[in-house]
Amino acid sequence: MKKWMSISLGVMLLSTLLSACGGGNNTPSAGGNAEGAPSSGGNTKSEEPVTIKFMHFKSDFTDQIAKIVEQFESENPNIKVEIQPVKYDDYYTLLKTKLAGGDVIDVFTLNAGFNTQLFADGGYLTDLTGQPFLNNFDESVVKGQATDGKNYVMPLNANPIAVFYNKKIFKDLGLEVPRTYDALIAAAEKIKADGKTPFALGWKDGWTMTMWNTRDLPSNSALVEGQPDFFEKIEKGQAKFADNPAVKTTIEHAAKLFELGNKDQLGVDYNGAVDLFAKGNVGMMYMGTWPLPDIEKKNPDLYNNDLGYFPYPFSNDESLNKLDFNADASLAIGSKTEHKEAALKFLEFMSSKEGGDAWVENIKSLSYVKGTSTDIAPAIKDLQPYFDNGQTYDSQLYLAKTTIDWRAPFDQNLQNLFFKKVTPEQIISNMDDWLSKNHK
Amino acid sequence: MGNLQRALRKEMWYLLFIVPGVCLFIMAVVIPLIMGARYSFTNWDGVSNKFAFVGWDNYVKAYQDPGFWAALGNTAKYALILTLLVNVFSLLLALVLDAFLPLRNVFRTIFFLPSVISIVLSGFIWSYNYSTGIPQLLSHFGLDVTSPLGNPDYALFGLILVALWQGIGSPMIIYIAGLQGIPQELSESAKIDGAGVWKSFRHITFPLLAPSVTINLLLVLTGSLKVFDLVFVTTNGGPGFATEVVSTYIYRTSFSSFQGGYGMALSMMFFLILVIVTVVQMSISRRREVEM
């Protein structure tokens, strides 16, 4: 009798345990079916309060994004937004695992270009082509962010990537704003001769260096060497690094920047570089607009009076050296969303003038929404002539169709170059070796 | 027959208690391993729903991949040096802290404390120490140093130092426990027979400590072969591949280069290598235990 009791108890325990294991998989999909139906059922149901999940990579601006979302929620009392900020470095890994694992994320930020391409190919994005809110943007922007002719993402904000400079140091040394690469280096050499640091690099963080070389290289490839489709070709193995003279140019530029950088170039990270620059002993820093709030906090005097900003001169042809103006975050709606309408409403809000202004005001970056203000910092005024004269370009469009990760091996090779472990020629042959194994 | 039944009834309870553990192990380890093995024969990119089976291609590619072998070399270097250093230092600390020493509990706590904080946190702390803290401190003495993590020649040693600082705690505790298990009479009688400190350590303490040595070598070696978090947060494999270990290489391959299938194949090979290393190391250490 006792024996049977213990056995049956064991079986019971085991079965509860197993059902608990299985339960995790079943519930969401069942819930998905149940809730999936009403969302397609039209307007009447949308009156019910719904919660949409919004994942974004602007984790530096967690509070500010929350503020913008609050504004949206107060206008749409029936929609609650659950925000999930993720650090950019981990964002795509997390997003990938979540989506591949069947998690539903209603709205998330994406970078237009190869990231969008990848998720669109995987079937994770809702097609937004023809949505009325896309009319709030310049047609060229909407077209530029399209993937295979379809709009899977809504443009949101944009960032000029340029060079901050310390106007005081430049004035003291009698330097002009450099408009060619040679002038840039000449200015840097002069700053160095004066005992100051020419460039704050912060290349310990991978992205700071990647950000620079993924702009220098495509700009030189496309505009100087006339190979705008170089990255499209290496994706398919139709081109080699050896065939593109711009690669050598970029390698030379990298070595020069490293030489003229702060001490311990690969040991100081982004925050360290901003710190150095804010202290006022550094001439220049290649960066987007995001350190502005930091600089303002650390050295308001520099921020208000002596901070300048000029387009990075990647070549020696002044007419080519326009302002690099890149798309930053774009918004996408997950294809598995159960609350498509609420998600569309959210995008609609973000593309309105009000949403755009809220973005500019809180995030301190420029919005793509037509007619929004550009007044985010005194230094940005230096760029106004370039905006007014249409002297901007987007270097990232040349990379838009490349999904293979040539950046990581290229970065590592450059780092080896800095310590004289490889020659420029070896880098090129290393990259071609890598390419021969990794192209599609 | 009746005996067997009785034995079975007795064991029943034990079996019941290991069921949750086994269930967890199967779900979290065995099933993903089998699924992963299947993916390692595909050209899956890690995202898309479509993939094709490519046979042994991934394994052939891995065999010819110099990046993988370089990462394996770095991992071996890191693991061997770290295992040696951790064991030597934790044994020394254990010997000192097991002896009669005023405030020894305070010292034990101090040396164990680094193990308590997470590896990610200690990675951040040391990145800061290396790049800002130590250079600023030493600049007061007129020394000009830069972060070892920023130089390909020293980066791996910089990491080993962090891992040593953090990893010394738990082996030390195991050694202290081992030392306390050694009967005091043995060393006392050795002392009477005229054995010095070194001799009594060499011939009494160390042989009797062999089980602790085995377990510590095993734990530290397998742990350091699998190192990921420390490398990921401090150097992320750089500068110039100098600290690229197998797990970061697999991560990069699978998630940055979108080669999920190939990454799985690398994981499988690494798994196999780990199993072999563990088995070989266990058998060697165990044999020495018996001999002594």
XYZ file of C-alpha atoms in Angstrom:
732
model
C 0.000 0.000 0.000
C 2.711 2.364 1.066
C 4.763 1.457 -1.960
C 1.951 2.379 -4.324
C 1.426 5.611 -2.567
C 5.022 6.609 -3.026
C 5.009 5.597 -6.651
C 1.817 7.463 -7.425
C 3.131 10.459 -5.560
C 6.259 10.300 -7.656
C 4.255 10.115 -10.836
C 2.143 13.031 -9.752
C 5.176 15.128 -8.952
C 6.787 14.241 -12.215
C 3.699 15.073 -14.208
C 3.277 18.471 -12.562
C 6.895 19.144 -13.226
C 6.674 18.167 -16.857
C 3.492 20.113 -17.402
C 5.217 23.095 -15.874
C 8.000 22.651 -18.391
C 5.591 22.487 -21.272
C 3.414 25.288 -19.963
C 5.949 27.945 -20.696
C 5.682 27.247 -24.380
C 1.952 26.949 -24.623
C 0.555 29.958 -22.872
C 1.886 32.786 -24.992
C 0.836 31.272 -28.283
C -2.633 30.553 -26.908
C -2.835 34.122 -25.666
C -1.583 35.261 -29.026
C -4.398 33.556 -30.844
C -7.014 34.868 -28.483
C -5.836 38.436 -28.686
C -4.840 38.306 -32.311
C -8.447 38.069 -33.412
C -9.855 41.280 -31.923
C -7.016 43.451 -33.169
C -8.032 42.685 -36.713
C -11.633 43.242 -35.720
C -11.553 46.971 -36.322
C -12.146 50.179 -34.459
C -14.651 49.105 -31.878
C -12.137 46.982 -30.041
C -9.382 49.563 -30.031
C -11.259 51.409 -27.321
C -10.157 48.751 -24.890
C -6.916 49.602 -23.139
C -3.977 47.847 -24.748
C -0.344 47.643 -23.812
C 2.344 47.751 -26.451
C 5.952 46.850 -25.888
C 8.553 49.320 -27.095
C 12.186 48.344 -27.119
C 14.823 50.925 -27.985
C 18.594 51.289 -28.037
C 18.782 54.844 -26.702
C 19.578 53.641 -23.214
C 21.601 56.787 -22.533
C 18.324 58.646 -22.785
C 16.101 56.290 -20.825
C 14.388 59.036 -18.811
C 14.016 61.338 -21.776
C 12.379 58.650 -23.911
C 10.067 57.866 -21.023
C 9.048 61.518 -21.035
C 8.199 61.438 -24.746
C 6.228 58.244 -24.253
C 4.352 59.809 -21.351
C 3.312 62.599 -23.667
C 1.979 59.994 -26.092
C 0.153 58.124 -23.351
C -1.563 61.245 -22.073
C -2.950 61.810 -25.556
C -3.915 58.190 -26.037
C -5.245 57.092 -22.657
C -6.184 53.684 -24.015
C -2.674 52.756 -24.980
C -0.053 51.903 -22.439
C 3.541 51.657 -23.557
C 5.909 49.336 -21.816
C 9.409 50.662 -22.502
C 12.460 48.491 -22.545
C 15.734 50.343 -23.024
C 18.738 48.244 -24.059
C 22.354 49.298 -24.360
C 23.280 49.655 -28.016
C 26.160 47.165 -27.865
C 23.782 44.392 -26.824
C 20.696 45.602 -28.601
C 20.791 43.582 -31.802
C 21.802 40.375 -30.069
C 18.917 40.710 -27.660
C 16.445 41.693 -30.349
C 17.525 38.785 -32.521
C 17.221 36.227 -29.740
C 13.876 37.636 -28.648
C 12.356 37.621 -32.109
C 13.823 34.252 -33.057
C 12.525 32.891 -29.759
C 8.985 33.970 -30.613
C 8.720 36.935 -28.237
C 6.367 39.642 -29.403
C 7.762 43.171 -29.437
C 5.303 45.612 -30.925
C 7.546 48.559 -31.679
C 11.313 48.686 -31.705
C 14.100 50.889 -32.956
C 16.228 49.719 -35.860
C 19.007 51.211 -37.915
C 18.004 51.658 -41.509
C 20.243 49.729 -43.866
C 21.640 46.267 -43.401
C 20.062 45.709 -39.988
C 16.627 46.441 -41.380
C 17.389 44.293 -44.400
C 18.258 41.391 -42.154
C 15.095 41.560 -40.067
C 12.941 42.191 -43.123
C 14.425 39.100 -44.785
C 13.657 37.139 -41.637
C 10.022 38.218 -41.915
C 9.944 39.989 -38.566
C 8.810 43.425 -39.757
C 5.448 44.866 -40.718
C 5.363 46.555 -44.112
C 4.729 50.270 -43.599
C 4.754 51.260 -47.258
C 2.115 53.872 -48.042
C 1.262 54.685 -44.430
C 0.106 58.324 -44.311
C 2.570 59.295 -41.591
C 5.469 58.709 -43.963
C 4.400 61.936 -45.693
C 5.723 63.856 -42.696
C 9.237 63.155 -43.914
C 11.193 64.261 -46.935
C 10.634 61.868 -49.776
C 14.359 61.331 -50.203
C 14.669 60.226 -46.588
C 11.791 57.786 -46.868
C 13.273 56.417 -50.096
C 16.730 56.234 -48.596
C 15.485 54.045 -45.768
C 13.460 51.713 -47.949
C 14.468 48.076 -48.234
C 13.962 46.522 -51.653
C 11.495 49.292 -52.468
C 9.382 48.749 -49.370
C 9.320 50.755 -46.171
C 9.750 48.541 -43.160
C 10.985 51.337 -40.918
C 9.892 54.866 -40.208
C 12.752 57.371 -40.082
C 13.014 58.982 -36.703
C 16.104 60.966 -35.928
C 19.365 61.833 -37.543
C 22.754 62.822 -36.357
C 25.476 64.817 -37.947
C 28.771 63.024 -37.347
C 31.503 65.622 -37.432
C 34.455 66.986 -35.528
C 34.077 68.955 -32.322
C 36.848 71.449 -31.803
C 37.991 73.748 -29.072
C 37.713 77.243 -30.533
C 39.987 78.682 -27.879
C 42.876 76.383 -28.756
C 42.333 77.081 -32.443
C 42.307 80.830 -31.852
C 45.393 80.787 -29.644
C 47.357 78.935 -32.292
C 45.927 80.960 -35.143
C 44.309 77.937 -36.776
C 41.498 78.016 -39.299
C 38.762 75.404 -39.469
C 40.366 72.762 -41.696
C 38.471 72.007 -44.879
C 40.819 69.362 -46.290
C 42.398 66.291 -44.784
C 45.907 67.692 -45.073
C 44.819 70.892 -43.342
C 43.255 68.798 -40.578
C 46.499 66.937 -39.976
C 48.545 70.145 -40.210
C 46.313 71.718 -37.569
C 46.648 68.613 -35.408
C 50.437 68.667 -35.692
C 50.462 72.294 -34.591
C 48.309 71.491 -31.570
C 50.654 68.661 -30.697
C 53.683 70.924 -31.018
C 51.998 73.218 -28.516
C 51.946 70.377 -25.989
C 48.234 69.697 -26.220
C 46.386 66.627 -27.427
C 45.148 66.981 -31.021
C 42.436 64.268 -30.991
C 40.456 62.683 -28.170
C 39.886 59.164 -29.469
C 38.448 56.843 -26.817
C 39.132 53.819 -29.021
C 38.954 51.350 -26.171
C 35.270 51.105 -26.957
C 34.940 49.276 -30.221
C 32.259 51.534 -31.620
C 34.185 54.775 -31.379
C 36.791 53.572 -33.826
C 34.271 51.650 -35.926
C 32.187 54.795 -36.181
C 35.135 56.624 -37.638
C 36.406 54.004 -40.086
C 32.945 53.019 -41.307
C 32.607 56.625 -42.425
C 36.082 57.385 -43.662
C 36.242 54.239 -45.779
C 32.873 54.403 -47.568
C 33.256 58.154 -48.123
C 36.650 57.676 -49.718
C 35.534 54.602 -51.667
C 32.428 56.172 -53.090
C 33.361 59.794 -53.515
C 37.112 59.804 -54.077
C 37.688 56.478 -55.798
C 34.306 56.306 -57.483
C 33.324 52.905 -56.108
C 29.933 53.531 -54.505
C 28.994 49.862 -54.855
C 32.205 48.527 -53.300
C 30.467 47.208 -50.167
C 27.640 45.747 -52.163
C 30.232 43.880 -54.179
C 32.249 42.522 -51.266
C 29.016 41.136 -49.839
C 28.843 38.836 -52.828
C 32.561 38.345 -53.205
C 32.713 40.327 -56.448
C 35.295 42.803 -55.227
C 38.460 42.658 -53.182
C 39.909 45.039 -50.671
C 43.040 45.119 -52.774
C 41.069 46.594 -55.699
C 39.931 49.599 -53.698
C 42.640 52.260 -53.223
C 40.442 53.889 -50.565
C 41.265 51.041 -48.181
C 44.866 52.107 -48.160
C 43.873 55.730 -47.669
C 41.745 54.834 -44.666
C 44.517 52.703 -43.168
C 46.902 55.648 -43.516
C 44.342 57.996 -41.985
C 43.833 55.583 -39.087
C 47.542 55.389 -38.343
C 47.795 59.175 -38.447
C 44.833 59.690 -36.118
C 46.233 57.137 -33.703
C 49.576 58.896 -33.704
C 47.924 62.247 -33.016
C 45.455 60.854 -30.477
C 45.406 61.095 -26.729
C 47.770 58.987 -24.667
C 46.729 55.329 -24.265
C 44.462 55.473 -27.310
C 43.120 51.941 -26.920
C 42.941 52.095 -23.131
C 40.678 55.148 -22.823
C 37.014 54.621 -23.601
C 34.330 56.954 -24.942
C 33.561 58.473 -21.549
C 37.252 58.996 -20.928
C 37.621 60.751 -24.273
C 34.676 63.054 -23.593
C 36.196 63.773 -20.176
C 39.509 64.686 -21.763
C 37.857 66.902 -24.316
C 35.664 68.613 -21.731
C 38.714 69.474 -19.663
C 39.724 71.792 -22.487
C 43.185 70.467 -23.322
C 42.187 68.595 -26.434
C 41.863 70.183 -29.840
C 39.373 67.949 -31.611
C 37.051 64.986 -31.209
C 35.283 63.094 -33.995
C 31.809 62.327 -32.677
C 28.052 62.596 -33.127
C 25.975 65.023 -31.110
C 25.499 62.699 -28.135
C 28.311 63.977 -25.881
C 26.768 67.467 -25.888
C 24.789 67.058 -22.635
C 27.900 65.604 -21.006
C 30.143 68.444 -22.131
C 27.558 70.958 -20.987
C 27.534 69.371 -17.553
C 31.282 69.061 -17.195
C 32.383 72.349 -18.688
C 29.538 74.804 -19.351
C 32.001 77.522 -20.282
C 33.477 75.458 -23.088
C 30.026 74.317 -24.165
C 28.591 77.815 -24.437
C 31.527 79.787 -25.762
C 34.313 77.722 -27.228
C 32.762 74.604 -28.671
C 32.774 74.390 -32.447
C 31.749 71.682 -34.875
C 32.946 71.126 -38.429
C 32.412 68.396 -41.042
C 35.131 65.767 -41.069
C 37.318 66.348 -44.129
C 37.915 62.806 -45.319
C 39.617 63.887 -48.545
C 41.694 66.712 -49.939
C 38.960 67.851 -52.286
C 37.077 70.558 -50.446
C 33.952 70.205 -52.548
C 33.596 66.538 -51.543
C 33.945 67.136 -47.845
C 30.306 67.711 -47.072
C 28.622 67.163 -43.753
C 27.986 63.513 -42.959
C 24.384 63.391 -41.830
C 23.298 59.898 -40.818
C 20.057 58.295 -39.930
C 20.191 57.218 -36.326
C 17.179 55.401 -34.963
C 14.229 54.344 -37.074
C 11.086 52.680 -35.818
C 9.722 49.332 -36.898
C 6.616 47.359 -36.000
C 7.015 43.651 -35.339
C 5.191 41.391 -37.768
C 3.740 39.325 -34.919
C 2.206 42.278 -33.104
C -1.281 41.806 -31.728
C -1.886 45.530 -31.439
C -1.013 46.822 -34.851
C -3.327 49.794 -34.596
C -1.923 50.980 -31.315
C 1.573 50.512 -32.695
C 0.696 52.546 -35.787
C -0.725 55.260 -33.550
C 2.552 55.346 -31.689
C 4.487 55.786 -34.924
C 2.011 58.422 -36.027
C 2.703 60.361 -32.854
C 6.446 60.081 -33.256
C 6.201 61.382 -36.824
C 4.028 64.356 -35.880
C 5.569 67.777 -35.425
C 4.817 67.498 -31.745
C 6.552 64.137 -31.420
C 9.479 65.360 -33.474
C 9.905 68.455 -31.349
C 9.660 66.372 -28.187
C 12.429 64.207 -29.579
C 14.686 67.155 -30.435
C 14.089 68.782 -27.083
C 14.672 65.690 -24.967
C 17.206 63.627 -26.870
C 19.211 66.580 -28.200
C 19.489 65.158 -31.659
C 17.927 66.231 -34.911
C 14.615 64.880 -36.120
C 13.738 63.902 -39.676
C 10.178 65.162 -39.209
C 9.636 68.154 -41.488
C 9.695 71.521 -39.773
C 11.112 70.488 -36.421
C 13.604 72.730 -34.709
C 17.359 72.257 -34.989
C 18.285 74.334 -31.996
C 19.932 71.791 -29.740
C 23.278 73.310 -28.840
C 25.350 76.384 -29.641
C 27.902 74.233 -31.483
C 25.284 72.943 -33.923
C 24.881 76.468 -35.281
C 28.258 76.013 -36.969
C 26.653 73.388 -39.161
C 23.680 75.496 -40.184
C 25.288 76.717 -43.438
C 25.776 73.111 -44.538
C 22.131 72.315 -43.868
C 21.015 75.497 -45.595
C 23.127 74.868 -48.677
C 22.220 71.224 -48.880
C 25.844 70.259 -48.385
C 25.096 67.041 -46.574
C 25.438 63.402 -47.531
C 24.933 60.073 -45.809
C 28.015 57.863 -45.867
C 26.046 54.982 -44.386
C 23.927 54.521 -47.489
C 26.980 52.989 -49.176
C 27.004 50.289 -46.493
C 23.264 49.686 -46.515
C 23.318 46.415 -48.402
C 26.234 44.759 -46.649
C 25.318 42.286 -43.934
C 28.688 40.560 -43.562
C 30.609 41.898 -40.609
C 33.833 43.164 -42.197
C 34.076 45.808 -39.483
C 35.280 43.549 -36.686
C 38.269 42.020 -38.517
C 39.103 45.407 -40.025
C 39.123 47.039 -36.579
C 41.300 44.325 -35.113
C 43.720 44.573 -38.017
C 43.942 48.326 -37.589
C 44.680 47.858 -33.895
C 47.490 45.509 -34.812
C 48.776 48.134 -37.222
C 48.964 50.704 -34.426
C 51.375 48.450 -32.604
C 53.365 47.702 -35.753
C 52.319 44.078 -35.826
C 51.088 44.240 -39.401
C 51.802 46.424 -42.393
C 49.076 48.126 -44.432
C 49.685 45.590 -47.208
C 49.185 42.731 -44.777
C 45.916 44.233 -43.568
C 44.607 44.286 -47.110
C 45.617 40.692 -47.747
C 44.231 39.640 -44.337
C 40.948 41.278 -45.195
C 40.815 39.575 -48.565
C 41.531 36.225 -46.892
C 38.721 36.890 -44.492
C 36.462 37.976 -47.317
C 37.085 34.848 -49.346
C 35.680 32.805 -46.464
C 32.848 35.059 -45.404
C 31.189 36.551 -48.453
C 27.787 35.236 -49.431
C 13.714 -10.603 -5.728
C 12.170 -9.369 -2.515
C 15.501 -7.844 -1.628
C 15.665 -5.998 -4.885
C 12.175 -4.654 -4.402
C 13.017 -3.472 -0.941
C 16.166 -1.820 -2.177
C 14.232 -0.164 -4.961
C 11.634 1.107 -2.511
C 14.398 2.543 -0.369
C 16.099 4.202 -3.335
C 12.792 5.543 -4.620
C 13.049 8.621 -2.418
C 16.526 9.410 -3.576
C 15.430 9.095 -7.156
C 12.512 11.374 -6.482
C 14.787 14.064 -5.132
C 17.048 14.099 -8.132
C 14.141 14.317 -10.588
C 13.899 18.149 -10.556
C 17.638 18.445 -11.001
C 17.688 15.953 -13.840
C 14.697 17.631 -15.484
C 16.428 21.006 -15.331
C 19.671 19.549 -16.607
C 17.930 17.892 -19.523
C 16.040 21.031 -20.439
C 18.867 23.489 -19.993
C 21.799 21.408 -21.187
C 20.973 18.183 -22.997
C 18.160 19.373 -25.244
C 19.925 22.606 -26.345
C 23.062 20.565 -26.955
C 21.220 18.176 -29.249
C 19.438 21.028 -31.025
C 22.729 22.843 -31.354
C 24.402 19.779 -32.798
C 21.698 19.712 -35.449
C 22.201 23.401 -36.286
C 25.931 22.862 -36.621
C 25.278 20.957 -39.840
C 23.315 23.826 -41.380
C 24.146 27.181 -42.908
C 21.691 28.972 -40.588
C 22.476 32.698 -40.274
C 21.065 32.993 -36.773
C 18.029 35.038 -37.701
C 16.135 33.775 -40.696
C 13.687 30.894 -40.695
C 15.265 29.275 -43.699
C 18.407 27.186 -43.683
C 19.820 24.207 -45.493
C 21.843 21.256 -44.330
C 25.432 21.423 -45.478
C 26.887 18.237 -43.993
C 30.338 18.499 -42.475
C 31.202 21.758 -44.290
C 31.174 23.822 -41.093
C 33.604 21.472 -39.389
C 35.965 21.472 -42.347
C 35.800 25.259 -42.405
C 36.516 25.431 -38.670
C 39.533 23.191 -39.103
C 40.914 25.588 -41.708
C 40.003 28.762 -39.841
C 43.147 30.464 -38.505
C 40.992 32.808 -36.405
C 39.605 29.852 -34.475
C 43.030 28.333 -33.846
C 44.445 31.692 -32.768
C 41.544 32.081 -30.341
C 42.161 28.553 -29.074
C 45.827 29.423 -28.545
C 44.914 32.535 -26.569
C 42.427 30.552 -24.506
C 45.015 27.888 -23.703
C 47.578 30.511 -22.745
C 45.100 32.314 -20.542
C 43.791 29.144 -18.902
C 47.177 27.541 -18.202
C 48.810 30.639 -16.751
C 45.729 31.514 -14.732
C 45.295 27.984 -13.358
C 48.888 27.884 -12.253
C 48.875 31.345 -10.685
C 45.517 30.977 -8.964
C 46.498 27.677 -7.404
C 49.929 28.801 -6.269
C 48.658 32.025 -4.759
C 45.549 30.585 -3.165
C 47.590 27.750 -1.646
C 50.095 30.234 -0.237
C 47.301 32.373 1.150
C 45.585 29.325 2.613
C 48.806 28.229 4.311
C 49.283 31.655 5.825
C 45.665 32.084 6.838
C 45.407 28.586 8.275
C 48.356 29.236 10.568
C 47.748 30.988 13.832
C 47.534 34.623 12.902
C 45.836 37.491 14.637
C 42.817 38.731 12.686
C 42.988 35.777 10.309
C 39.231 35.792 9.821
C 39.422 39.416 8.750
C 42.124 38.564 6.221
C 40.172 35.574 4.926
C 37.216 37.856 4.348
C 39.356 40.462 2.627
C 40.888 37.967 0.214
C 37.553 36.339 -0.457
C 35.677 39.577 -1.077
C 36.652 40.048 -4.767
C 34.952 36.730 -5.556
C 31.669 38.092 -4.306
C 31.241 40.850 -6.880
C 30.199 39.909 -10.378
C 32.793 39.430 -13.073
C 31.165 42.102 -15.212
C 31.488 44.596 -12.412
C 35.099 43.730 -11.729
C 35.757 44.067 -15.457
C 34.463 47.623 -15.354
C 36.343 48.400 -12.154
C 39.612 47.183 -13.614
C 39.117 48.879 -16.961
C 38.888 52.065 -14.977
C 41.784 51.133 -12.705
C 44.024 50.340 -15.618
C 43.172 53.325 -17.777
C 42.659 56.017 -15.141
C 43.178 54.947 -11.547
C 46.623 53.364 -11.614
C 48.192 55.793 -14.129
C 47.005 58.731 -12.033
C 48.279 57.146 -8.843
C 51.653 56.358 -10.343
C 51.968 59.763 -11.970
C 52.477 61.138 -8.454
C 55.654 59.082 -8.308
C 56.782 60.342 -11.680
C 55.919 57.119 -13.501
C 54.145 57.185 -16.826
C 52.098 54.039 -17.446
C 49.306 53.199 -19.840
C 46.576 50.590 -19.646
C 47.843 47.095 -20.462
C 44.435 46.426 -21.984
C 45.197 48.962 -24.709
C 48.332 47.179 -25.885
C 48.197 43.851 -27.746
C 51.397 42.674 -26.060
C 50.114 42.998 -22.512
C 46.344 42.807 -22.815
C 46.085 39.090 -22.040
C 48.262 39.487 -18.955
C 46.140 42.425 -17.870
C 43.129 40.126 -18.025
C 44.930 37.335 -16.184
C 45.720 39.753 -13.372
C 42.046 40.705 -13.034
C 40.972 37.073 -13.084
C 43.640 36.218 -10.519
C 42.496 39.010 -8.219
C 38.956 37.806 -8.476
C 39.453 34.065 -8.735
C 41.682 33.492 -5.747
C 38.884 33.421 -3.151
C 37.094 30.134 -3.608
C 40.184 27.942 -4.198
C 41.608 29.516 -1.047
C 38.546 28.434 0.935
C 38.818 24.904 -0.468
C 42.511 24.768 0.459
C 41.817 26.062 3.962
C 39.155 23.407 4.401
C 41.609 20.796 3.118
C 44.304 21.995 5.489
C 41.945 21.837 8.430
C 41.167 18.246 7.548
C 44.790 17.233 8.016
C 45.338 15.805 11.507
C 47.599 18.035 13.595
C 49.440 15.001 15.073
C 51.154 14.257 11.775
C 52.971 17.545 11.507
C 53.650 17.530 15.231
C 55.344 14.168 15.080
C 57.246 15.296 12.004
C 58.465 18.280 13.946
C 59.638 15.986 16.735
C 61.456 13.898 14.140
C 63.241 17.048 13.075
C 61.433 17.972 9.847
C 61.545 21.658 8.943
C 58.684 23.728 7.613
C 59.462 22.977 3.973
C 59.955 19.251 4.546
C 56.761 18.827 6.482
C 54.896 20.738 3.781
C 56.501 18.733 1.001
C 56.004 15.305 2.538
C 52.929 15.649 4.732
C 50.746 18.638 4.006
C 50.945 18.661 0.220
C 50.260 14.944 -0.372
C 47.322 15.027 2.005
C 46.042 18.118 0.238
C 46.038 16.333 -3.123
C 42.234 15.975 -3.357
C 41.860 19.734 -2.905
C 44.537 20.326 -5.534
C 42.700 18.065 -7.961
C 39.383 19.784 -7.508
C 40.899 23.261 -7.638
C 42.920 22.567 -10.755
C 39.841 21.172 -12.411
C 37.526 23.990 -11.412
C 39.901 26.782 -12.315
C 41.022 25.205 -15.569
C 37.565 24.458 -16.930
C 36.295 27.807 -15.679
C 39.079 29.733 -17.323
C 38.844 27.814 -20.596
C 35.244 28.948 -20.838
C 36.030 32.584 -19.989
C 33.691 34.978 -21.746
C 32.285 37.720 -19.530
C 35.581 39.193 -18.386
C 36.947 39.406 -21.927
C 33.666 40.652 -23.311
C 33.325 43.602 -20.951
C 36.967 44.650 -20.790
C 38.533 44.196 -24.223
C 35.949 42.404 -26.345
C 38.708 40.370 -27.968
C 40.892 43.337 -28.860
C 43.215 45.041 -29.283
C 44.227 43.353 -32.480
C 42.832 39.878 -31.609
C 45.244 39.726 -28.652
C 42.581 38.648 -26.186
C 40.229 36.856 -28.561
C 39.274 33.663 -26.720
C 37.199 30.836 -28.102
C 33.932 31.884 -26.503
C 34.144 35.483 -27.716
C 35.150 34.199 -31.142
C 32.106 31.931 -31.219
C 29.919 34.793 -30.040
C 31.287 37.106 -32.692
C 30.871 34.502 -35.403
C 27.314 33.631 -34.448
C 25.911 37.027 -33.605
C 27.995 39.682 -35.367
C 28.923 37.808 -38.518
C 25.538 36.093 -38.759
C 26.905 32.592 -39.087
C 24.751 30.773 -36.575
C 25.389 27.349 -38.058
C 29.135 27.812 -38.203
C 29.152 29.235 -34.675
C 27.329 26.117 -33.490
C 29.923 23.912 -35.163
C 32.671 25.845 -33.373
C 30.796 25.420 -30.088
C 30.565 21.689 -30.661
C 34.288 21.451 -31.311
C 35.017 23.540 -28.248
C 32.701 21.355 -26.184
C 34.610 18.296 -27.332
C 37.946 19.921 -26.510
C 36.689 20.825 -23.031
C 35.513 17.279 -22.398
C 38.852 15.837 -23.477
C 40.849 18.318 -21.386
C 38.710 17.629 -18.340
C 38.903 13.852 -18.664
C 42.663 13.846 -19.221
C 43.283 16.252 -16.387
C 41.038 14.338 -14.003
C 42.715 11.038 -14.749
C 46.208 12.474 -14.281
C 45.375 14.200 -11.004
C 43.481 11.211 -9.657
C 46.373 8.925 -10.429
C 48.739 11.179 -8.535
C 46.374 11.201 -5.604
C 46.453 7.430 -5.380
C 50.213 7.226 -5.713
C 50.757 9.602 -2.882
